[in-house]
XYZ file of C-alpha atoms in Angstrom:
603
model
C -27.508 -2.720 -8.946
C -24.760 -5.104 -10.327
C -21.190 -5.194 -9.159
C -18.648 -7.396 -11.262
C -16.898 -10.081 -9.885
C -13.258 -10.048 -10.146
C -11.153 -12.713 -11.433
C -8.548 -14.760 -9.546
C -6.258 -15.264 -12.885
C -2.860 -15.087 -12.355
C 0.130 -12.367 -12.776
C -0.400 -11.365 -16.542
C 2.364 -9.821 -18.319
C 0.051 -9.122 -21.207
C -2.299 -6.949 -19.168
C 0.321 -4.783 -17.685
C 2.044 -3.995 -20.847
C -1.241 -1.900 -21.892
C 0.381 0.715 -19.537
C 3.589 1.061 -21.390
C 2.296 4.156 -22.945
C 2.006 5.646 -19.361
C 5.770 4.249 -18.233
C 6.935 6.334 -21.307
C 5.417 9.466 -20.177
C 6.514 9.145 -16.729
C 10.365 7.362 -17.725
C 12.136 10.948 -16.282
C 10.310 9.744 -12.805
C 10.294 5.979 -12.842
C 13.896 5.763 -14.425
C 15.286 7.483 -11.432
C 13.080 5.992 -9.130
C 14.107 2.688 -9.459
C 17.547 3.602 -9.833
C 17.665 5.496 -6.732
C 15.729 1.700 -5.153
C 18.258 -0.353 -6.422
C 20.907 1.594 -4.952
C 19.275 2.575 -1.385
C 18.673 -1.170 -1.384
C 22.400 -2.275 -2.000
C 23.616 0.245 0.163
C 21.206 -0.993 3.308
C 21.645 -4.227 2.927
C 25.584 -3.707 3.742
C 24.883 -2.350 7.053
C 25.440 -5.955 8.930
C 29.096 -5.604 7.654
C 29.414 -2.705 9.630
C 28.321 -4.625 12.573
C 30.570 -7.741 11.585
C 33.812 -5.480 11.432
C 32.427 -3.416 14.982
C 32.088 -7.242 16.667
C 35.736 -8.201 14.833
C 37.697 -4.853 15.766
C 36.310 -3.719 18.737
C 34.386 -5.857 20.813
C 36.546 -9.277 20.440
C 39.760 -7.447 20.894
C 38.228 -5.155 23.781
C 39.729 -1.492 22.222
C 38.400 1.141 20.710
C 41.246 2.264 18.697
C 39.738 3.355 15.360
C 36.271 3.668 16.496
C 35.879 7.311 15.960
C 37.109 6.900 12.235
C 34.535 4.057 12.331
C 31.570 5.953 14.025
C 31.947 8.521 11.258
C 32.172 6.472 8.079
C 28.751 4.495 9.833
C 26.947 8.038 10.088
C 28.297 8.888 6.934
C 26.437 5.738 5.221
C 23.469 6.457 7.071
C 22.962 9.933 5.763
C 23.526 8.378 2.565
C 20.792 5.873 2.665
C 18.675 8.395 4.307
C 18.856 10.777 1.867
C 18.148 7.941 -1.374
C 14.878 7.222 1.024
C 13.854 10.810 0.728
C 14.712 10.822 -2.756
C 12.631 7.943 -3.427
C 9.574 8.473 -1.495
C 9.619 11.929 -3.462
C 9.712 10.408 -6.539
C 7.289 7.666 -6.542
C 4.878 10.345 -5.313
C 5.303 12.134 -8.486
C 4.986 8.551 -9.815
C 1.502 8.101 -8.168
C 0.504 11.726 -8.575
C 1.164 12.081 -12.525
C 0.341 8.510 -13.400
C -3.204 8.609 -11.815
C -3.679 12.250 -13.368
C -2.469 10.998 -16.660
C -5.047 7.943 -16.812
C -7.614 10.033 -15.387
C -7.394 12.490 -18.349
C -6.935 10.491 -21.134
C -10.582 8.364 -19.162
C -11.953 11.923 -19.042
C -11.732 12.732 -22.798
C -12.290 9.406 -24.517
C -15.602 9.764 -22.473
C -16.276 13.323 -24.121
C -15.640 11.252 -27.323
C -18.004 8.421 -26.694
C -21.240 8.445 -28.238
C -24.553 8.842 -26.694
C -25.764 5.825 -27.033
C -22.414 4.381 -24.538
C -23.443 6.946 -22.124
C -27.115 6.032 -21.942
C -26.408 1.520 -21.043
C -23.374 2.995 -18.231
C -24.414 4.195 -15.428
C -22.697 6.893 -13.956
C -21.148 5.107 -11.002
C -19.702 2.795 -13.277
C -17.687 5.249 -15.189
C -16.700 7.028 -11.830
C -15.819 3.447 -10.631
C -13.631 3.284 -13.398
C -12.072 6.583 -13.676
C -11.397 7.089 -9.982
C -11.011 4.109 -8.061
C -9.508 1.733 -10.290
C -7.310 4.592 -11.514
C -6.070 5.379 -7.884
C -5.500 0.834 -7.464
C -3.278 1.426 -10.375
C -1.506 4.378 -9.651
C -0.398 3.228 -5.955
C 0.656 -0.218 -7.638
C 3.025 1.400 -10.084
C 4.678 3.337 -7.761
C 4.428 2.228 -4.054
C 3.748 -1.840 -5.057
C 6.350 -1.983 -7.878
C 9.272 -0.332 -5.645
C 8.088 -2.210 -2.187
C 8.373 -5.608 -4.862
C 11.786 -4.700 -6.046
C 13.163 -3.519 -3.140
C 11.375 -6.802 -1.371
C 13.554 -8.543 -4.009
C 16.530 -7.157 -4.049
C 16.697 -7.367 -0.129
C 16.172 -11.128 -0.634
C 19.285 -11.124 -3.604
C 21.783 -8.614 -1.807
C 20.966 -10.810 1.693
C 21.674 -14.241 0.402
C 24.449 -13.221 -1.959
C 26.145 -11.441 1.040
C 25.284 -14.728 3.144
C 27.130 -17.167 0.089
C 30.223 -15.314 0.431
C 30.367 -14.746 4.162
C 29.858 -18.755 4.703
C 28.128 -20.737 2.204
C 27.561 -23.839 4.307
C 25.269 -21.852 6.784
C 23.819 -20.029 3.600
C 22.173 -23.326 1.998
C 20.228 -23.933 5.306
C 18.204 -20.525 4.429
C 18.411 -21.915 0.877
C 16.001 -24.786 2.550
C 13.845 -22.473 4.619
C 13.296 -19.806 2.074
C 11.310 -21.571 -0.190
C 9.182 -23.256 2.266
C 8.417 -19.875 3.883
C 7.773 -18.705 0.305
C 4.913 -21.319 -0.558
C 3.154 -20.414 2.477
C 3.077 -16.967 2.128
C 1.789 -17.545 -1.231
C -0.647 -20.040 -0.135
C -2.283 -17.215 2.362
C -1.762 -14.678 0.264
C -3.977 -16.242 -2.573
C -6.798 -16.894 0.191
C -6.402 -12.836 1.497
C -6.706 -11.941 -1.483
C -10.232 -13.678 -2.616
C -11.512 -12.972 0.923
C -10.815 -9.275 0.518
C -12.346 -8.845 -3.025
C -15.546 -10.064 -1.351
C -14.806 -7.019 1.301
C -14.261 -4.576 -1.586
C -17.678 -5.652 -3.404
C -19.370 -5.305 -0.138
C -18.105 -1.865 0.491
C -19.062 -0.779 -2.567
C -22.968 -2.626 -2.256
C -22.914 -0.608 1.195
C -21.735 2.757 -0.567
C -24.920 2.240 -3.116
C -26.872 1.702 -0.019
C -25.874 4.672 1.100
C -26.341 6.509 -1.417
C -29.858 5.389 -2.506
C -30.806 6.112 0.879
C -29.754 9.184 1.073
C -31.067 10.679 -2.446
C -34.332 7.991 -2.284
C -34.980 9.082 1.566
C -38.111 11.407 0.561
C -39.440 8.117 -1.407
C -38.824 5.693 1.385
C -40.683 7.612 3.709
C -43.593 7.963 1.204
C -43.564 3.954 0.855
C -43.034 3.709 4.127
C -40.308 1.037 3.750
C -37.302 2.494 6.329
C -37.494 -0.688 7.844
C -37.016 -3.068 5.162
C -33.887 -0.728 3.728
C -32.316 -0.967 7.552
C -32.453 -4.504 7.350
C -31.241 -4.673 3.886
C -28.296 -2.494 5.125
C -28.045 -4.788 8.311
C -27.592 -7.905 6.137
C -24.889 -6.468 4.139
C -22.751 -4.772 6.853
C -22.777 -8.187 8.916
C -21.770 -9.775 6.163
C -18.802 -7.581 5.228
C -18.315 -7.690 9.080
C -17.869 -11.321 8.697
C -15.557 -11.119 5.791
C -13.186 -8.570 7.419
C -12.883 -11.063 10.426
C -12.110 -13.938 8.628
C -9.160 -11.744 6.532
C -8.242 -10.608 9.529
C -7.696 -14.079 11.159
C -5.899 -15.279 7.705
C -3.705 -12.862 8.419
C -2.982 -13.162 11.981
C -2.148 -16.751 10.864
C 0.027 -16.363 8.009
C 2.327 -14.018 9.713
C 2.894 -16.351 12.905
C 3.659 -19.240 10.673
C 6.262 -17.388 8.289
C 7.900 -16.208 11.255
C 8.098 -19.439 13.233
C 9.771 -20.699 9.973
C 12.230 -17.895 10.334
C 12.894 -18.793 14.053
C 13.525 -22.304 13.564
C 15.987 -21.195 10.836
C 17.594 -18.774 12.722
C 17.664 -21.688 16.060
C 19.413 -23.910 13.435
C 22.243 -20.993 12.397
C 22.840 -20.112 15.823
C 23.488 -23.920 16.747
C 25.382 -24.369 13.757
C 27.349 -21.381 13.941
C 27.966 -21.302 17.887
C 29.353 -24.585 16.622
C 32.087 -23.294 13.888
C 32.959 -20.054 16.264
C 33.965 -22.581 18.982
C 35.677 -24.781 16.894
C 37.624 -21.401 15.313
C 36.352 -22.145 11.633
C 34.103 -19.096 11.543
C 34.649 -16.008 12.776
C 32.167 -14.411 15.691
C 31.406 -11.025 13.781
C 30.463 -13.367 10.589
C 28.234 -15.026 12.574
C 26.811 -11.870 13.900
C 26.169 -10.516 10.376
C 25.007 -13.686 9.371
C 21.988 -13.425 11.581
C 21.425 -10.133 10.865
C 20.899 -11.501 7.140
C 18.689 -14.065 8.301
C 16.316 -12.106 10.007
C 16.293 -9.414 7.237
C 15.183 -12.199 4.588
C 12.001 -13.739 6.020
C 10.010 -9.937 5.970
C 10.477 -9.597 2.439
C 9.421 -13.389 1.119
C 6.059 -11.837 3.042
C 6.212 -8.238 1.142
C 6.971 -10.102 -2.060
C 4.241 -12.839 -1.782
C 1.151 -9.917 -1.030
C 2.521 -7.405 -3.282
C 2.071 -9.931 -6.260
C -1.473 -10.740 -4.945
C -2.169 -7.075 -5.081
C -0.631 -6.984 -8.888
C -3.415 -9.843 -9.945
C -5.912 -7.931 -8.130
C -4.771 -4.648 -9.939
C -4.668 -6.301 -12.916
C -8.880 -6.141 -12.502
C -8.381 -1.942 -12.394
C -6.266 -1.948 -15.281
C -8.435 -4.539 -17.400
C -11.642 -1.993 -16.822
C -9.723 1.030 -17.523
C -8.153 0.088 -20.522
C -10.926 -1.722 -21.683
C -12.993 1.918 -21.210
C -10.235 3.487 -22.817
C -10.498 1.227 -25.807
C -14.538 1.642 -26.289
C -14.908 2.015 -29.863
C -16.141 5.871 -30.977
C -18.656 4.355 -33.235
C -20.106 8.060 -34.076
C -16.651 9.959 -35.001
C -15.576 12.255 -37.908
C -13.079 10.429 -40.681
C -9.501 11.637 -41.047
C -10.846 14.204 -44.343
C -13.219 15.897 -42.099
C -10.928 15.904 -39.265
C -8.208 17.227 -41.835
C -10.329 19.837 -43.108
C -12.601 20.867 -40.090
C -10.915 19.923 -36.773
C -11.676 17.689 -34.708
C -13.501 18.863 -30.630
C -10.590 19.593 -29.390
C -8.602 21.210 -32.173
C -11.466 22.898 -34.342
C -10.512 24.874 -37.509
C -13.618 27.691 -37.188
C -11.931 29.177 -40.043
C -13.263 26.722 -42.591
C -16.388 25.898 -40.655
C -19.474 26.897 -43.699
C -22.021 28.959 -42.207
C -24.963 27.018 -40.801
C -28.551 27.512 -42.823
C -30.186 25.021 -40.947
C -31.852 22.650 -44.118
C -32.442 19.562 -42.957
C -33.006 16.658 -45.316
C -33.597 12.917 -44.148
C -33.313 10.702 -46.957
C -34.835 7.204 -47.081
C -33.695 7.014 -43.152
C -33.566 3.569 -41.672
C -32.305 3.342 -37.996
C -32.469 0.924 -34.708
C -30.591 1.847 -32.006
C -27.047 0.209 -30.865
C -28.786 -2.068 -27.961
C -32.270 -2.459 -29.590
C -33.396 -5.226 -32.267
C -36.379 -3.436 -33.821
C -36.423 -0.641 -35.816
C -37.399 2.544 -34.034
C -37.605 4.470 -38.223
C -37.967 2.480 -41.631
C -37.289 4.151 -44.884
C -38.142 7.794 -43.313
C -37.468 11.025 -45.646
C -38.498 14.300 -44.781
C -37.264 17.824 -46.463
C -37.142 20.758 -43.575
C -36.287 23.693 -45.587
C -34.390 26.676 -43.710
C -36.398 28.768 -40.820
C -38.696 25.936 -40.780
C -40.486 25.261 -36.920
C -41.095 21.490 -37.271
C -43.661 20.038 -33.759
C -43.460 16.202 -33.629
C -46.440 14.742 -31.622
C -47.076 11.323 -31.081
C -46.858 8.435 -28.226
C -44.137 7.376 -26.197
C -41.550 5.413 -28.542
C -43.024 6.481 -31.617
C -39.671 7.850 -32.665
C -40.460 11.547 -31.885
C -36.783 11.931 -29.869
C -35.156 9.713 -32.665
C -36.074 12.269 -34.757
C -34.260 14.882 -33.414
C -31.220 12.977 -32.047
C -30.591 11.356 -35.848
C -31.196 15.529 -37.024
C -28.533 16.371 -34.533
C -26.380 13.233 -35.342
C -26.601 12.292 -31.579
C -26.679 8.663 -33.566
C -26.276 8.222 -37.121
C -28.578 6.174 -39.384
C -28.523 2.530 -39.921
C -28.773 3.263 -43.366
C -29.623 6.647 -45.411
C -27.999 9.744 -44.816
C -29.035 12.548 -43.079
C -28.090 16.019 -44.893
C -27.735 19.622 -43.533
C -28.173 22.254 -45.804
C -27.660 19.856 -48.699
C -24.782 17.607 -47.524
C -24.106 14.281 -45.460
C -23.876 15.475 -42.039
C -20.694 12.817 -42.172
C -18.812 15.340 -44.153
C -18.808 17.655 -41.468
C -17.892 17.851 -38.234
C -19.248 16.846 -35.553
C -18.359 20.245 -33.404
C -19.363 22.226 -36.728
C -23.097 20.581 -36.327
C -23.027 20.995 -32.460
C -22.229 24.471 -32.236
C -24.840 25.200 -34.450
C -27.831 23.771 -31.896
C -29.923 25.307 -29.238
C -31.051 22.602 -26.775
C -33.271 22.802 -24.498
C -34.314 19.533 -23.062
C -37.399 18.371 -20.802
C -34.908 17.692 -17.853
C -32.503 20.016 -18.097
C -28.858 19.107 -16.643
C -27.464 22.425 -15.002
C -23.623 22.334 -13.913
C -22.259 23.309 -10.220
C -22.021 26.787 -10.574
C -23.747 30.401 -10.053
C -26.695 30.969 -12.619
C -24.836 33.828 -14.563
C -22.544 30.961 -14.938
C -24.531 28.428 -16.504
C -26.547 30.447 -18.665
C -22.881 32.082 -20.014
C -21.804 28.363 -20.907
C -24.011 29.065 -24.394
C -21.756 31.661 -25.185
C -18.198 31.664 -23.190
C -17.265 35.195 -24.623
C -20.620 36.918 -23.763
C -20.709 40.059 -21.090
C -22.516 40.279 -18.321
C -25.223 42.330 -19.828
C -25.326 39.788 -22.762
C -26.413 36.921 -20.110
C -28.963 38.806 -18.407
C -30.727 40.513 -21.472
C -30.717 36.565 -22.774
C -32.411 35.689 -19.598
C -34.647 38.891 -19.842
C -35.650 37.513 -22.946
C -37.297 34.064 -21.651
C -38.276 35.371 -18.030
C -35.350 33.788 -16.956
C -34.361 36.774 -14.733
C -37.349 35.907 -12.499
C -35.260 32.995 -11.263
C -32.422 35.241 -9.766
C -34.411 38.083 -9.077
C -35.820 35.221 -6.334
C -32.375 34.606 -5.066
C -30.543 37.241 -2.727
C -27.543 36.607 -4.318
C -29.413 37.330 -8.223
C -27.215 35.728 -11.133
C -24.161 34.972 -8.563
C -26.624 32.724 -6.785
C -25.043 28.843 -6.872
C -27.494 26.246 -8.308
C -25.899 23.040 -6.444
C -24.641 20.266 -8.021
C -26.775 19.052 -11.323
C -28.942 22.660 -10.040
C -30.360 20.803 -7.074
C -31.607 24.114 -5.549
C -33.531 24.973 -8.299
C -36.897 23.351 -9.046
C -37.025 21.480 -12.714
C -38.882 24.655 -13.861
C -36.440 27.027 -12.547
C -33.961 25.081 -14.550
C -35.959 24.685 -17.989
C -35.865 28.859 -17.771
C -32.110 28.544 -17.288
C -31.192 26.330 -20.062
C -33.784 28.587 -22.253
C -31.615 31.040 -21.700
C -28.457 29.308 -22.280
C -29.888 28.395 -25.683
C -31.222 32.008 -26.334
C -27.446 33.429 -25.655
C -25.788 31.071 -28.516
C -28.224 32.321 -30.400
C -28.169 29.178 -32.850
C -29.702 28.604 -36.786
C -31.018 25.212 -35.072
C -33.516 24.721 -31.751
C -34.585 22.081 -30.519
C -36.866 22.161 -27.462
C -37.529 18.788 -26.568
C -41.119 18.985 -23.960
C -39.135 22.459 -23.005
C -41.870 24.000 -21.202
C -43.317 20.530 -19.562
C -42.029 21.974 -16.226
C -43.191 25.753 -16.551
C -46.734 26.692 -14.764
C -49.037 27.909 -17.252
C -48.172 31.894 -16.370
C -44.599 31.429 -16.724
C -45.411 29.661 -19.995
C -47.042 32.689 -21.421
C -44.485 34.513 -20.223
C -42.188 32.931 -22.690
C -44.484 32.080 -25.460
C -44.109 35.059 -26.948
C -40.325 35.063 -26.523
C -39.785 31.698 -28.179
C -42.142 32.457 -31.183
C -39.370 35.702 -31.719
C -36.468 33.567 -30.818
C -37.762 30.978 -33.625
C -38.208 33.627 -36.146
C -36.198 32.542 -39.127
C -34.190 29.443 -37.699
C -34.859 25.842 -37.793
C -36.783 24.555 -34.772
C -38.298 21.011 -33.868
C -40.143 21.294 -31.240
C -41.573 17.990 -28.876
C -44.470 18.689 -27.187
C -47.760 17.153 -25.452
C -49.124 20.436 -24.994
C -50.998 21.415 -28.106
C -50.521 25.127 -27.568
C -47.084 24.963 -27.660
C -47.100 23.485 -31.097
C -50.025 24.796 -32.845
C -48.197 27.667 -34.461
C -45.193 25.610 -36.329
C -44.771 25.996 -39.806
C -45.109 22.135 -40.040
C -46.478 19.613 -37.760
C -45.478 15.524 -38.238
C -47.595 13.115 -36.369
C -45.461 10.333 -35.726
C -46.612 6.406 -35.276
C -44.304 3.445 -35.124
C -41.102 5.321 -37.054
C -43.911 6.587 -39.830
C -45.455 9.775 -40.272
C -48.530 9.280 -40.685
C -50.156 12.599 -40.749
C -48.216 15.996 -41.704
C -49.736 19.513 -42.079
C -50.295 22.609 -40.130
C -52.811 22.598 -36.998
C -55.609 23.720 -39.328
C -55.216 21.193 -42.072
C -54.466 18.634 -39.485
C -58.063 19.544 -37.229
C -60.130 19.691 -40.606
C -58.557 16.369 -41.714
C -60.297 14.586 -38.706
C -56.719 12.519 -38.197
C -55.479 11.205 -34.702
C -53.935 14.562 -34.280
C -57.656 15.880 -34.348
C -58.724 13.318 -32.098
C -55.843 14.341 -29.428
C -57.257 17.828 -29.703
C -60.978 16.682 -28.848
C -59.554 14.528 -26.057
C -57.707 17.251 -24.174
C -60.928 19.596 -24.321
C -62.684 16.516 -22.938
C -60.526 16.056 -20.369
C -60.601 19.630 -19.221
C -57.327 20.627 -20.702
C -56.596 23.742 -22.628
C -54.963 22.643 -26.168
C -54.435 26.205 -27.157
């Protein structure tokens, strides 16, 4: 497995503006937000002038004439600020709530968009990488980075602007310190931040390696290679051991030496000030306030400095989601169709044509999106309607190509593809889709009860409608195992259900939508031979008078289809029924005399 390496480029202006759509959604959360900041912010940073005119009125003079008036104005201000901290912190958690959920759904449905082909060169951790973690980095920068940097800053503004016009002559000797303090910050920061990118990539090799041996455990004990995985996983947690350390100790260093700047600052106030209080030219509660100031503006230079790291490093999160978000939908419906038809998330059933299920392939030419050679050259075929087409041939002749380019899964290269008569392209997509039955060799079931999953062919459909589909295909036999019967839960992907138990399912699920189109793609590879003819006589009626294409190795499954295509290298080069086909002596006769050699029953 392959993790990405992220770049150390710097703040990019560029790269954050691709979330302006987002700040526009949110601009009733972040407007306030940052208001509410700016003014907490102010209003904080005016609390050593309280303790400049307590040290002035009170403790010079030695009365406390006043100091109730005083006491409550001070607890006055402090329910004040309190209350624009509450106010805050509840709104940049809306900020990070709604953001993330915002990103995360617009992620979720330009993936539903995506073709096939995207889908099948990303894995899935990659996309969940994408959606979820990088969406989360974002959404706690926008709200809980951008504040902590603006109020980092304005602490820094308010604290030396206060500072220039309490004494400017003690205020340029921060001036000097500041920017020192600043550049060394920086200078760690930069270093913190490479060293824990390498601790992020290394958590995320370890999660793999937790992961593979968890779901690979069965294998590794059949190999017999626990050993060289614990070592593997040794190797990698030492060296993320040995990364954390060492950002650790960069950080136990920068602090130190930001702070020791700050104290000899602060030495060289105090000594300069103790001076100008004894020699009357600056009052003692200035001085007091002054230091207060001082000490308030060495924090931030730190918060500033690492939040800013964090935004480059963000930058990484928002660079992959965008750039997901931006995937061109090479396989998508033009505005005419959409106009007309809907698109898959808006349809308009009310001008969807009914659904004969002619398909035409006309001079077909197609390679996929990530291959060089052409998987079908020049390939026409007429499939009239209620035709059951089998498609035998090797592995990579072009047998699933078939199908997929029938189903516009992909679309050709070049020719057109027509159902009932017209460019699939001037239809919809959804139209075409909602006209299929699918039943696949490795059928994907979703977390959920049984009842559930076979219901997902036809969301309206009762109760009795789901099981008399399942009755149909021996599908009941399935629940009828389970105590709970059709409430039984499958798991996630139906992990408690063998591959067999699942193929039954998804027949089901197909029977329900009761389609013009099947496809059943090695459907029964999974079934044992009784279950099979259980359902053979099921599928034949369920095929009755609808289009079918049907991939199969086993001969018996196929030897009834109205047409049968033996396909070599993207050509047909043999097409007939099983009879013609036998008596013609072709490689599809020769498949037939191998499986009776080989003890297998064709038929």
């Amino acid at each position: 497995m392959e993790y990405e390496q992220e770049t150390t480029s710097g703040l990019s202006l560029k790269m954050w503006l691709r979330l302006v759509k987002y700040f526009k959604q949110m601009k009733r959360q972040i407007f306030p937000a940052l208001i509410t900041v700016v003014l907490t912010t102010a209003a904080f940073s005016a609390f050593p002038l309280f303790t400049r005119y307590a040290v002035d009125h009170f403790v010079i003079p030695g009365t406390t004439d006043g100091l109730p008036l005083f006491a409550g104005a001070y607890f006055a201000f402090i329910v004040c600020v309190g209350t624009g901290d509450v106010m805050w912190v509840k709104l940049l958690m809306a900020v990070e709530m709604k953001i993330g959920l915002l990103i995360r759904r617009d992620s979720f449905v330009h993936l539903q968009k995506l073709q096939i082909a995207y889908h099948n060169v990303n894995s899935v951790g990659y996309l969940i990488g994408r959606v979820m973690s990088d969406t989360e980095r974002i959404g706690g920068m926008i709200s809980w980075g951008f504040s902590g940097f603006i109020e980092a800053l304005l602490t820094l503004v308010f604290s030396i602007t206060y500072m220039l016009i309490l004494s400017p002559k003690l205020a340029l000797i921060l001036m000097i310190v500041i920017p020192v303090a600043g550049l060394v910050a920086w200078y760690f920061q930069r270093k913190i931040m490479v060293v824990s990118r390498k601790v992020r990539e290394l958590n995320s090799r370890i999660t793999g390696a937790y992961n593979e041996g968890i779901t690979g455990s069965k294998t590794s004990k059949t190999l017999v290679i626990e050993d060289v995985n614990s070592e593997e996983f040794a190797k990698l947690s030492a060296k993320m051991l040995r990364e954390s350390v060492r950002n650790s100790r960069l950080n136990a260093i920068m602090m130190p030496m930001v702070m020791s700047l700050g104290s000899i600052a602060l030495s060289i106030l105090l000594y300069r000030g103790g001076i100008l209080v004894s020699r009357e030219m600056l009052d003692f509660g200035v001085l007091s306030a002054f230091i207060a100031y001082a000490v308030s503006t060495i924090e931030p230079i730190v918060w500033v400095s690492g939040i800013m790291s964090e935004m480059v490093s963000a930058q990484v999160g928002i660079e992959r989601v965008t750039g997901l978000q931006g995937e061109t939908v090479t396989i998508a419906d033009s505005p005419e169709v959409v106009e007309k038809y809907g698109d898959t998330f808006e349809p308009k059933v009310e001008n969807w044509e009914p659904v004969l299920g002619g398909v035409t392939f006309d001079n077909v030419t197609f390679k996929y999106p990530d291959g060089e050679e052409y998987v079908l050259e020049d390939f026409s075929l007429d499939i009239p309607p209620g035709t059951t087409v089998a498609i035998v041939g090797e592995t990579g002749a072009g047998k699933s190509t078939i199908v997929n380019l029938a189903c516009r899964f992909y679309e050709p290269t070049s020719g057109r593809v027509l159902i009932d008569g017209r460019d699939s392209r001037e239809r919809s997509q959804l139209w075409l889709h909602s006209s299929l039955g699918y039943v696949l060799q490795d059928p994907h079931l979703f977390s959920g009860t049984i009842m559930e999953n076979i219901r997902y062919g036809k969301l309206e459909a009762s109760d009795e409608d789901v099981i008399a589909a399942a009755r149909l295909v021996a599908a009941d036999t399935v629940a009828d195992r389970m105590p709970e019967g059709f409430g039984a839960e499958v798991g996630e992907g139906g992990d408690k259900l063998s591959t067999g138990e699942k193929q039954l399912i998804s027949f089901a699920r197909a029977v329900l939508a009761d389609p013009p189109i099947f496809v059943l793609d090695e459907a029964t590879s999974s079934i044992d031979t009784e279950t099979e003819r259980l359902i053979q006589d099921a599928i034949s009626h369920m095929l009755t008078g609808r289009t079918s294409f049907i991939i199969a190795h086993r001969l018996s499954t196929i030897a009834h289809a109205d047409l049968i295509l033996v396909v070599e290298d993207g050509r047909i080069v043999e097409r007939g029924t099983h009879k013609e086909l036998l008596a013609s002596g072709g490689h599809y006769s020769e498949l037939y005399k191998a499986m009776r050699i080989d003890g297998l029953s064709p038929m």
